[in-house]
PDB file of C-alpha atoms in Angstrom:
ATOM      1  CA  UNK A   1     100.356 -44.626  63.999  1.00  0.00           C
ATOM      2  CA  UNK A   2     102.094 -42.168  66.271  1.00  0.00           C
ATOM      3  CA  UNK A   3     105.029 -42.918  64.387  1.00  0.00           C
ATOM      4  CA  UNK A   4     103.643 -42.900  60.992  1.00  0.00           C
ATOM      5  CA  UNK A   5     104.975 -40.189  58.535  1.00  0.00           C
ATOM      6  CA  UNK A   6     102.659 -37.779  57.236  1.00  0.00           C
ATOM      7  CA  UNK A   7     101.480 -37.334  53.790  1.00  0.00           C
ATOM      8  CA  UNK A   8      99.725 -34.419  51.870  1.00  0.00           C
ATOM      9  CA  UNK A   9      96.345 -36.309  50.619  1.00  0.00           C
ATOM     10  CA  UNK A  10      93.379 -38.556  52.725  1.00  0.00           C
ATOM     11  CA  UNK A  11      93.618 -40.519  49.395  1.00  0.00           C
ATOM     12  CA  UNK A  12      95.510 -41.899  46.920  1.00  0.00           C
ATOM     13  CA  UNK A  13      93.652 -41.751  43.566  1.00  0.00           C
ATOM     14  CA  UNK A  14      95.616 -44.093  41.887  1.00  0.00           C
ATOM     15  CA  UNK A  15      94.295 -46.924  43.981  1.00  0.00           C
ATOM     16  CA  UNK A  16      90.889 -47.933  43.504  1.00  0.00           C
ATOM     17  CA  UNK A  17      89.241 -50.125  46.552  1.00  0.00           C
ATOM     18  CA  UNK A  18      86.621 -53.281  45.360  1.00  0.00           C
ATOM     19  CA  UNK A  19      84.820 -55.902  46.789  1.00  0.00           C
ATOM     20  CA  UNK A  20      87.588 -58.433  45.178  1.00  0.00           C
ATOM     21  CA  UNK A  21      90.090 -56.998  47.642  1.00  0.00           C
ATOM     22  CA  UNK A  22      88.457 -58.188  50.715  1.00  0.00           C
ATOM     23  CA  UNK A  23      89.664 -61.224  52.070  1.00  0.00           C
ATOM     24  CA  UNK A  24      87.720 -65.049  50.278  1.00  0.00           C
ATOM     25  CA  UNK A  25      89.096 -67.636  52.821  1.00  0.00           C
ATOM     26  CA  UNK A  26      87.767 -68.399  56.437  1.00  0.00           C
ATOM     27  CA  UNK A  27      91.069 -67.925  57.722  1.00  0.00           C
ATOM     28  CA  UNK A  28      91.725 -65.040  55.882  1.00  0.00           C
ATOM     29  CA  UNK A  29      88.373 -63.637  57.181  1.00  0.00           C
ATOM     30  CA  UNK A  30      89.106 -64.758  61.336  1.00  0.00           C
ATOM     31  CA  UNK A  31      92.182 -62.930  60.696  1.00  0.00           C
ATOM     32  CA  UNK A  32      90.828 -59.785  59.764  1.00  0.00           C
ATOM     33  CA  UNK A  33      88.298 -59.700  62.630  1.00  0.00           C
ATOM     34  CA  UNK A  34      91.172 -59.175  64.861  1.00  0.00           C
ATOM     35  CA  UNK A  35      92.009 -56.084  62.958  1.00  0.00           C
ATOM     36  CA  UNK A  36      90.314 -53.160  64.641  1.00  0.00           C
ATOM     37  CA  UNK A  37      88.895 -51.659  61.341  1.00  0.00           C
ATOM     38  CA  UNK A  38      85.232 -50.466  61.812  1.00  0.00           C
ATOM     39  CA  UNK A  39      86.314 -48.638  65.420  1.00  0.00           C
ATOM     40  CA  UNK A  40      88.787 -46.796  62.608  1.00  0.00           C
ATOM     41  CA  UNK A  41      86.188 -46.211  60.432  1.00  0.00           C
ATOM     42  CA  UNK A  42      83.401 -44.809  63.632  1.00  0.00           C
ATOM     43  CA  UNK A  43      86.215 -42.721  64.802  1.00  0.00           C
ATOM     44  CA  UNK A  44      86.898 -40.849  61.176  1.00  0.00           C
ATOM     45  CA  UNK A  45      83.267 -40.642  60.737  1.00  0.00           C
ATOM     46  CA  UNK A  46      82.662 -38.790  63.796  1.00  0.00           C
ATOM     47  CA  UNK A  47      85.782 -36.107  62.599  1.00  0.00           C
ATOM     48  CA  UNK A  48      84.454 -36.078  59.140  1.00  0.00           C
ATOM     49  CA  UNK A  49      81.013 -34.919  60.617  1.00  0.00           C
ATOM     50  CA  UNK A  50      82.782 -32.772  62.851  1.00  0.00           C
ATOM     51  CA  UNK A  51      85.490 -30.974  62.122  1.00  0.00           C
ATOM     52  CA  UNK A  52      87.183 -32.594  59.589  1.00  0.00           C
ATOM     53  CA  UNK A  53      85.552 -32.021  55.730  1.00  0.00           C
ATOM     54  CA  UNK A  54      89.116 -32.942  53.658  1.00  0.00           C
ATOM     55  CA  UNK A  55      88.245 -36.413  54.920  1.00  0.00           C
ATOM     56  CA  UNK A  56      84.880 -36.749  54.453  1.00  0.00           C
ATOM     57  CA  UNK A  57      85.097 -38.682  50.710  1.00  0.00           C
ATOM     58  CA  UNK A  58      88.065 -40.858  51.723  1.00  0.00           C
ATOM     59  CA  UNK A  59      86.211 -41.738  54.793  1.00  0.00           C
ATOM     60  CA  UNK A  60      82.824 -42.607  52.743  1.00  0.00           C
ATOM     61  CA  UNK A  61      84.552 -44.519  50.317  1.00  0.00           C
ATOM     62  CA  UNK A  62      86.637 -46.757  52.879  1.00  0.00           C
ATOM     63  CA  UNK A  63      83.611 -47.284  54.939  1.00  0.00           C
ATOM     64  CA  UNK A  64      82.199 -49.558  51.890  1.00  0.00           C
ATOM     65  CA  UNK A  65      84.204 -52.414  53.065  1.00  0.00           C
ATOM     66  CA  UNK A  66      83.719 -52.182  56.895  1.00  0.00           C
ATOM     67  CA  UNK A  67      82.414 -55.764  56.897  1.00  0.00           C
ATOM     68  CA  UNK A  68      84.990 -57.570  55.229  1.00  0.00           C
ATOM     69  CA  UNK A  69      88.201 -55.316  54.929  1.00  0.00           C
ATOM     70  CA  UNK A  70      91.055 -56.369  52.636  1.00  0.00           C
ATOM     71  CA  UNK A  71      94.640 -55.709  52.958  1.00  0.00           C
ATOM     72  CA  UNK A  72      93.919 -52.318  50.585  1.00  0.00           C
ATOM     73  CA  UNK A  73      91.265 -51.064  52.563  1.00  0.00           C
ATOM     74  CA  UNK A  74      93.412 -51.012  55.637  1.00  0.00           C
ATOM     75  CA  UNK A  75      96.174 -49.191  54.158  1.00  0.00           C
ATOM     76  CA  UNK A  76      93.431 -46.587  52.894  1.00  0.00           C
ATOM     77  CA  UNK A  77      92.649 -46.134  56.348  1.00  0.00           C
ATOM     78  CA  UNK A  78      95.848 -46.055  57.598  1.00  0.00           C
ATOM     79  CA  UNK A  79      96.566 -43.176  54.900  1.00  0.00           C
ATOM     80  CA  UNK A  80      93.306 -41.253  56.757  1.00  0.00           C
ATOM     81  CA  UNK A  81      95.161 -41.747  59.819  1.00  0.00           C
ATOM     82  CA  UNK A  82      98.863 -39.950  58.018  1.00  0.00           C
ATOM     83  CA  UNK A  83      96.667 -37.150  56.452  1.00  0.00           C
ATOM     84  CA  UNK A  84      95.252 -36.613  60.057  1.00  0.00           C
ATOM     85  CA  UNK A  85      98.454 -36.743  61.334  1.00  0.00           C
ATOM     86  CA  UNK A  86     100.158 -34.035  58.990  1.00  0.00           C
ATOM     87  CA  UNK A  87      97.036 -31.524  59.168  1.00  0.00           C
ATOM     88  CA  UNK A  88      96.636 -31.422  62.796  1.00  0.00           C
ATOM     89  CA  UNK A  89      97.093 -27.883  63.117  1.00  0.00           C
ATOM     90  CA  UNK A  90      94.550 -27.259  60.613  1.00  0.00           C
ATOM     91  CA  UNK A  91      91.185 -26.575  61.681  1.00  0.00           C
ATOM     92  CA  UNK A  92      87.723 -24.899  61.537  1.00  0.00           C
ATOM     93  CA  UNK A  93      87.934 -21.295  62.367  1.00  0.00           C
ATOM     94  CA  UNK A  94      84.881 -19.202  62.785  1.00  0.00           C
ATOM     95  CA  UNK A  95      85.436 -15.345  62.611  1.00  0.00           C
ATOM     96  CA  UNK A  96      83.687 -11.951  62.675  1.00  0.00           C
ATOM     97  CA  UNK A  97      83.972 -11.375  58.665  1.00  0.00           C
ATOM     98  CA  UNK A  98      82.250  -8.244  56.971  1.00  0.00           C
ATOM     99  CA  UNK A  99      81.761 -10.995  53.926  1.00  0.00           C
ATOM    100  CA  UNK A 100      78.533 -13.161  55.116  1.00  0.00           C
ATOM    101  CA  UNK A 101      77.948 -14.924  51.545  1.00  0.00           C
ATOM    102  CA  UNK A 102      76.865 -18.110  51.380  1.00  0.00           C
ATOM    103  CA  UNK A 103      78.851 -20.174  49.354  1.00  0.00           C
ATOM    104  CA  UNK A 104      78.405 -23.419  47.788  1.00  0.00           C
ATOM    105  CA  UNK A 105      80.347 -25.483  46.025  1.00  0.00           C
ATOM    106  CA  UNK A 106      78.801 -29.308  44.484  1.00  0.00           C
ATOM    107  CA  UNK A 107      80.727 -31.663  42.927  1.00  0.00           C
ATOM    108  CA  UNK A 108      80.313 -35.338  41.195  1.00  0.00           C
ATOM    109  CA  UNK A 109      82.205 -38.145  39.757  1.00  0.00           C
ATOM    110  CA  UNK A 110      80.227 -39.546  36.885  1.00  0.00           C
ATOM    111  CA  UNK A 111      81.416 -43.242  36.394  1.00  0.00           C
ATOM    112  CA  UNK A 112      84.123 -43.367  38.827  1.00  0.00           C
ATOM    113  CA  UNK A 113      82.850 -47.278  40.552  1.00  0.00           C
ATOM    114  CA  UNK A 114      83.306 -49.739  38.256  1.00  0.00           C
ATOM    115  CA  UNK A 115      81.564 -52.229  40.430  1.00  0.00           C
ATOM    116  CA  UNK A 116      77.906 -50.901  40.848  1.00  0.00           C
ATOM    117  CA  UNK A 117      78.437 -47.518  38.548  1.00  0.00           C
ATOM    118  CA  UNK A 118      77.094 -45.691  41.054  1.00  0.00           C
ATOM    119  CA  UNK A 119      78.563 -42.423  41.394  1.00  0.00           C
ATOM    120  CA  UNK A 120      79.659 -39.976  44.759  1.00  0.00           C
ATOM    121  CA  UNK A 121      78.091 -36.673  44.991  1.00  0.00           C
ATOM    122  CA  UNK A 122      79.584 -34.288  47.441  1.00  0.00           C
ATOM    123  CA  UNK A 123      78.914 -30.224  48.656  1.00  0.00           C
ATOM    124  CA  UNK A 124      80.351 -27.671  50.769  1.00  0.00           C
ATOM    125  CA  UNK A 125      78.556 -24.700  52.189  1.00  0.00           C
ATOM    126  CA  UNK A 126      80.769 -22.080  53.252  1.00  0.00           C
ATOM    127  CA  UNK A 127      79.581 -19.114  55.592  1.00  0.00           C
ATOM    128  CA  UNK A 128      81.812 -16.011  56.170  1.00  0.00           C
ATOM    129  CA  UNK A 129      84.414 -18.116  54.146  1.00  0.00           C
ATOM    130  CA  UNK A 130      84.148 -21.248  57.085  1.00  0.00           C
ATOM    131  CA  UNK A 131      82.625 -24.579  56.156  1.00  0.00           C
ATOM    132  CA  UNK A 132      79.368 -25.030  58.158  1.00  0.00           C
ATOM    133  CA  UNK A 133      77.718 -28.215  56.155  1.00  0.00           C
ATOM    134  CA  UNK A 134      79.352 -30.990  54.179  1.00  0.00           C
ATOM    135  CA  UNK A 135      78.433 -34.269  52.442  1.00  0.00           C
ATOM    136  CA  UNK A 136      79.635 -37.003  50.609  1.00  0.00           C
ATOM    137  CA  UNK A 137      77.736 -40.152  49.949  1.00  0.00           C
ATOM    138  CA  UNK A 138      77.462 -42.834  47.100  1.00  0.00           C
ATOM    139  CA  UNK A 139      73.626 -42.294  45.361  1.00  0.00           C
ATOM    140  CA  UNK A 140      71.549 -44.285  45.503  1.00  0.00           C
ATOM    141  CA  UNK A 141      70.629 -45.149  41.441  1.00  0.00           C
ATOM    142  CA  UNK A 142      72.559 -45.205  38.574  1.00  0.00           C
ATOM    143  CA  UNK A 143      73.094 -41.799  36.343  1.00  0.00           C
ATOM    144  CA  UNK A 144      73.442 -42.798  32.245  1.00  0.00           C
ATOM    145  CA  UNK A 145      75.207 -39.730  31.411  1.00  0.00           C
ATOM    146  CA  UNK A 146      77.582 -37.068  33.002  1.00  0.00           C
ATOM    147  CA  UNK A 147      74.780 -34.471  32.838  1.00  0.00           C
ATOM    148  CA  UNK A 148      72.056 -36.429  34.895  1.00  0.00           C
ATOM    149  CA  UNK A 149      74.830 -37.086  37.699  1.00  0.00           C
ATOM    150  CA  UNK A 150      75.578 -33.180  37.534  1.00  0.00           C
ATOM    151  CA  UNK A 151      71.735 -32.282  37.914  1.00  0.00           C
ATOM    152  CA  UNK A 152      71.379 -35.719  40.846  1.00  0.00           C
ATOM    153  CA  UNK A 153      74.418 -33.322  42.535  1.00  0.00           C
ATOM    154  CA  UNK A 154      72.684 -30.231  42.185  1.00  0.00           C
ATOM    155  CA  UNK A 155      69.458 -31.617  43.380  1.00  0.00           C
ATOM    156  CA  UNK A 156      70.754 -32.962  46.312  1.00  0.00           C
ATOM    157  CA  UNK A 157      72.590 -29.676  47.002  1.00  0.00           C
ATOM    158  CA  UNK A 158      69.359 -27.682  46.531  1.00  0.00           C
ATOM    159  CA  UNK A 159      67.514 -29.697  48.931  1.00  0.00           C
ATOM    160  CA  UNK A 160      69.991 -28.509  51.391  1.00  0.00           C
ATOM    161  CA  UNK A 161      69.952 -25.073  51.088  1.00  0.00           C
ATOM    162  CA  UNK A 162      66.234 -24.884  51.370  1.00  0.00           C
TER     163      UNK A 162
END
């Protein structure tokens, strides 16, 4: 990937990763084995926890498929990898600031997996304008309607500012 030329997003929203994408065959299956794809996926988790929020959906999303990845979910990884590559002088900063809000920001996507219609719920707490806590993860039960996914954000967001 050293080579690899940069782009400007973790993740392409046009392409949506599924279970049918992952390889059916034996042989397709011993083939992807050899690929090293859950090492990729450890080693963006532990930036995404770390020092790396921008990445932290993307990462969540490919991680779905770390036992069987398809052709897809590779490339979605390898676009993790390009972001990485062109934001690699961006980083956490912490600075004396006269501002010490807290600021939190929650967000959901009602309806977005078609498979299980489960839904991602993500925040971002923000301390003298400097991310100190992040999250995004698939939940757990189903929402019916865009408002119950809103509150199922907001809940989980409230739990972690207490």
């Amino acid at each position: 990937m050293t080579d690899a030329k940069p782009v400007s997003t973790p993740i392409d929203k046009s392409t949506k990763m599924v279970k049918a994408m992952s390889p059916s065959s034996k042989g397709e299956i011993e083939e992807t084995r050899e690929i090293p794809y859950q090492n990729a996926i450890g080693s963006l988790m532990y930036a995404s926890i770390g020092t790396h929020p921008d990445i932290t959906h993307a990462v969540c999303q490919a991680s779905q498929f770390a036992n069987n990845p398809g052709r897809q979910h590779r490339i979605a990884v390898k676009r993790i990898l390009r972001y990485l590559k062109g934001t690699i002088s961006l980083k956490l900063k912490f600075t004396r600031s006269s501002d010490t809000s807290l600021k939190v920001f929650c967000a959901t996507d009602w309806g977005s997996d078609e498979e299980d219609r489960r839904f991602y719920t993500g925040y971002l707490f923000a301390l003298a304008n400097t991310a100190v806590s992040w999250v995004s993860r698939k939940q757990p039960t189903v929402a019916l309607f865009t408002t119950e996914a809103e509150f199922m954000a907001l809940t989980e967001t409230s739990k972690e500012v207490l």
